Amino acid sequence: MPSSMALLILRRNLHGRTSSLLQARVFSRSPEAAAARQRASEPKPVEKILVANRGEIACRIMRTVRRLGIRTVAVYSDADAGSLHVRSADEAVRIGPAPARLSYLSGASIIDAALRAGAQAIHPGYGFLSESAEFAQLCEESGLTFIGPPASAIRDMGDKSASKKIMGSAGVPLVPGYHGDEQDVDFMRSEAEKIGYPILIKPTHGGGGKGMRIVQSANEFVESFLGAQREAAASFGVDKILLEKYITRPRHIEVQIFGDKYGKVLHLNERDCSVQRRHQKIIEEAPAPNVTSDFRTHLGQAAVSAAKAVKYHNAGTVEFIVDTASGQFYFMEMNTRLQVEHPVTEMIVGQDLVEWQIRVANGEPLPIDQSEVPLLGHAFEARIYAENVPKGFLPATGVLHHYRPVPGTSSVRVDTGVEEGDTVSMHYDPMIAKLVVWGESRSAALVKLKDSLSKFQVAGLPTNINFLGKLANHWAFEDGNVETHFIEHFKDDLFDDSRHEKEAYEEAIYGAALVAACMCSKENSYFREGGNGLNSIWHANPPFRVNHCAERVFEFQWDNDNDGTGSKLLVLSLIYQADGQYDIEVEGEGNSLGFHVKVTPLVNRDFRVEVDGVSVQVGLATYEKDLDKHIHIWHGSKHHHFRQKLGQPLFDDDDSQHKPSFEMASHPQGTVVAPMAGLVVKVLAKDGMRVEEGQPILVLEAMKMEHVVKAPSAGCVHGLAVTAGQQVPDSSVLFSIKEYYPEQKE
Ligand code: ADP
Ligand code: ADP
Ligand code: MG
C-alpha cells in the first residue's frame, strides 16, 4: 500500500534513525533558503541549546536537539539534580531550589545559565516560561534565540479579551459574548442578558480552567461575577472578566499551526481534546473524529488567519470550541507554544515539530506548502498521571517502585521523564508519561491504545491508567462521540464498579491465585539456586514433608484502585503437587474457587502461567510501603493490586488460623489530613475557632488545582498550625475538629 509505505518512511524519519527523501526536501539548503537567511541577516546556525524545562518535555526536546548534532544544556532545581532530563543532557546547570518560582520560573537564572554554558538558543518547552512575553524579550535582549513566537504575539494572545478583539477583526468566528473594558457589575449583567443564559464567566488572563464559572440564570449572576473577580485577582493578578455564551455540549478541537519568519503560515490539521477532567485534557487524538473534510478545511483556514493576524512564527495552537448542536466552531484562545499533545500531530504528518521549531527560529523558511501537508492515519495520546482517580483526580506523589512502560515501536511512542526508582514530587506536574499510538484508521489506533494501556506497568503510587483504559474501552468513545462533558456524562460507567462487582471480584481471585503461584515458583527457584546459602530438601519443589503434601496459606488484601471502596480479604491455600505444579483454593465472600496452575519463570519479574490448560504471560511487581508488602500483577489485559502484611511466615504449612487483616494507621475521629500534597494558599479559620459542618478551613493548591479543605463536622478547630505558603505532604494531619461544649468556654 503506497500510503503506508510513505508513512513508514516518514515515521522512521520521526524517530531519526533514517534520513529520507522527504526530510531531505524539508528544510533543504536551497538557494532560496540561503537567500532568505541572508535577507534576514540571521545569526549562524545554533550549536548549543538550553532547554528551560524539566520532565518528559525536556527529554523529548533534547532527543531532537541531539539528533540534529546540537549540544544540549539542561537546567535543574535541587529537587531534580538526579532527574532523567539532567542525565540526558550534555551539560546541566543548577538554577535554584525546588519551588518552580525560584527555579524553572526564574527567567534571570535561566538566562544566566545559558550565557554561562555558552548556549545560543533557549527552548522553553510548555508551561513555566513558555508563554511569558517578558522572558522571550529578555532572551532576545541577551543575544539568545528564543525558540518560540515573537514576544508581541505572546503578549497579544495572553489576554483572552484582547485576543478576541484581534480575532474578531480578522474575521475569525467568536463565541457570542462581551469582551470589552467596561467591568461594572450592572453593566455586565445587562450584557449577560443580551447574550442569553447560560453564560460562562472567564478571567481574561486565566489559564488551566481556573476562575471560570457557569451562570445558569440572572439571579445567580452578581454573586458568580464578584466571586470570579476575586479569584482572578488572587490567581492571575488581574481581575478583568469576559462573558461568553456557555455552549452546553461542546467539543474542544484545536489546530496546530506553524509559521516561519517570512510570513508563511501552515496548519498541520486538527486535534480533538474534548475528553477532559477539571477542564484539563487527558486523551487527545488527531484528526478529530466524525468531522467532514470541508469542516477541516474551514477550521484550518480560520486558524491560519488567526496566526497571521498576530504576525505569528514558530509553533502555535489555535483552540476552537465547537457547538455540537449547530456544528458551528468559534475561536477560544491561542496557545503560543508547543503543546503537550503535539505528538499526535507528529504521528499523522510524519514530521518532528521540535526540529521545525529549531529551524524556523534559526531563520529557515517553511519547506512545504499547505497542499503538501500529509494526513496519514490516526493517532491517540493518553496522559498518564500520578493521581488519585476516586478522590476526584487529586494529584498524587510517591516513588515509582516499578516502572515499565510499554516498549516503543514505529507506531507506539512513550514520552517520559522518569525512570524506575524516581520520585513524583509535589513540586511539579504529576504527569508520568504520554502514551502515543498510531494506526491506519481510528479503530486500528484505538486497538493499540487499549493494548498498550493494559501493558503499561506502574506501581508504587496511584495512577490513572485503569481509568484511561475504561475511557478507551467505552462504547461512546469507540464511536468518537466525544464532548467536553464526556467523563461527567458517563460517570456511572466510568467510576461505578458495583454493577460488575461479582465479575471484578472473581477476576481478582484469579489474579491472586496467579500471584500465589508465581511467588512460590520464584522463591523455589531462588532457594534452588542457593539464594541464601541454604540448599536443602526443605526447599525442593515440592518441599519435602513427612506424611502430607506441603501446603501454604496466603492472605491478600485486594484494593480495587478504581472505585476506592476499600479492600477485601482473600485467603488462598496453595498445595504443592508432585509434578511441581500448584493446586490453589481461594476462599472468598461466600464462594470458593479452585485452580490448577503451572508456572514457568521467565526473565526478571515475568512468568508464563498455565491455568487449567490456558497459558498467559504475567508480570509481577512487589515493594514495601507503610508496613505492607504491595504486589501488583499484570495478566492478560488485567491489572490487580494486593497487599500482604509484612512478617507473614514464609511457610505456613498447616496453620489455618487467620489473623485479622492489617489495619492502616488511623487517626482519632475528627482528624483532617491533607487529601493531596500541596501548597497551603489560604487559611480561613483560626485554631480554637468554632465552626459549622462543611465550613471551609483552608485552601490547598497543587499544580493548577485548588482544593478547599472543610470541617467534617461542627465543633472547635484544634491543632491548626499550617500557614499560607507552607508545603504539606499527602496525608499529613492538618487539624482536627473537637466537639464543642459551651459550658467549657465559660
Ligand atoms: P495543554 O493545552 O498543552 O494541555 P495546559 O494549559 O493545560 O496546556 O498546560 C500545559 C502544561 O503547562 C501543563 O501540563 C503543565 O505542565 C504546565 N502548567 C500549566 N499551568 C501550570 C501552573 N500553574 N503551574 C505549573 N505548571 C503549569
Ligand atoms: P484555559 O485558558 O483555562 O485553557 P479556555 O478558554 O481554553 O481556558 O477554556 C478551557 C475549557 O473550558 C475548554 O477546553 C472548554 O472545555 C471549556 N470552555 C471554554 N469556553 C467555553 C464556552 N464558551 N462554553 C462551554 N465550554 C467552554
Ligand atoms: Mg485552553
Coordinates of C-alpha atoms and ligand atoms in Angstrom, one line a residue, residues 53 57 100 105 126-128 130-131 207-210 236 252 254 271 273 279-281 284 317 319 333 335 337-342 383 385 427-431 701-705, ligand 1:
N53 CA 12.1 22.9 31.3
I57 CA 9.1 17.6 27.5
A100 CA 9.3 26.5 40.5
L105 CA 10.1 30.2 36.6
Y126 CA 5.4 24.1 27.6
G127 CA 4.2 25.5 30.9
F128 CA 6.7 27.5 33.0
S130 CA 6.9 29.3 27.6
E131 CA 4.2 31.9 27.4
G207 CA -5.4 29.5 32.3
G208 CA -5.9 25.9 33.3
G209 CA -9.7 26.4 33.6
K210 CA -9.2 28.4 36.8
F236 CA -3.6 36.0 38.0
H252 CA -12.7 21.1 22.0
E254 CA -7.7 22.8 18.1
R271 CA -6.6 17.5 17.3
C273 CA -9.1 17.3 23.0
H279 CA -11.0 21.5 32.2
Q280 CA -7.8 19.6 31.6
K281 CA -7.1 17.2 28.7
E284 CA -6.3 13.6 22.7
T317 CA -2.2 26.1 18.6
E319 CA -8.2 26.4 20.2
E333 CA -7.8 31.1 22.6
N335 CA -1.6 28.9 22.9
R337 CA 4.0 27.4 22.4
L338 CA 4.5 23.7 21.7
Q339 CA 1.5 21.9 23.2
V340 CA 1.6 18.8 25.5
E341 CA -0.3 16.9 22.9
H342 CA 1.9 17.8 19.8
R383 CA -1.7 11.3 29.5
Y385 CA -0.7 10.9 35.6
H427 CA 6.6 20.4 43.3
Y428 CA 5.7 19.9 39.7
D429 CA 3.2 18.5 37.3
P430 CA 2.4 14.9 38.3
M431 CA 2.4 13.6 34.7
E701 CA -3.2 24.1 45.8
A702 CA -1.2 21.6 43.7
M703 CA -0.5 22.4 40.0
K704 CA -3.4 24.0 38.5
M705 CA -5.9 22.8 41.1
Ligands
ADP1 P1 -2.2 22.0 27.1 O1 -3.4 22.5 26.4 O2 -1.0 21.8 26.3 O3 -2.5 20.8 27.9 P2 -2.2 23.5 29.6 O4 -2.5 24.9 29.6 O5 -3.2 22.5 30.2 O6 -1.8 23.2 28.1 O7 -0.8 23.3 30.3 C1 0.3 22.8 29.7 C2 1.3 22.3 30.7 O8 1.8 23.5 31.3 C3 0.7 21.5 31.9 O9 0.6 20.2 31.6 C4 1.8 21.8 32.9 O10 2.9 21.1 32.7 C5 2.1 23.3 32.7 N1 1.4 24.2 33.5 C6 0.3 24.9 33.2 N2 -0.1 25.7 34.2 C7 0.8 25.5 35.2 C8 0.9 26.0 36.5 N3 0.1 26.9 37.0 N4 2.0 25.6 37.3 C9 2.8 24.7 36.8 N5 2.8 24.2 35.5 C10 1.8 24.5 34.7

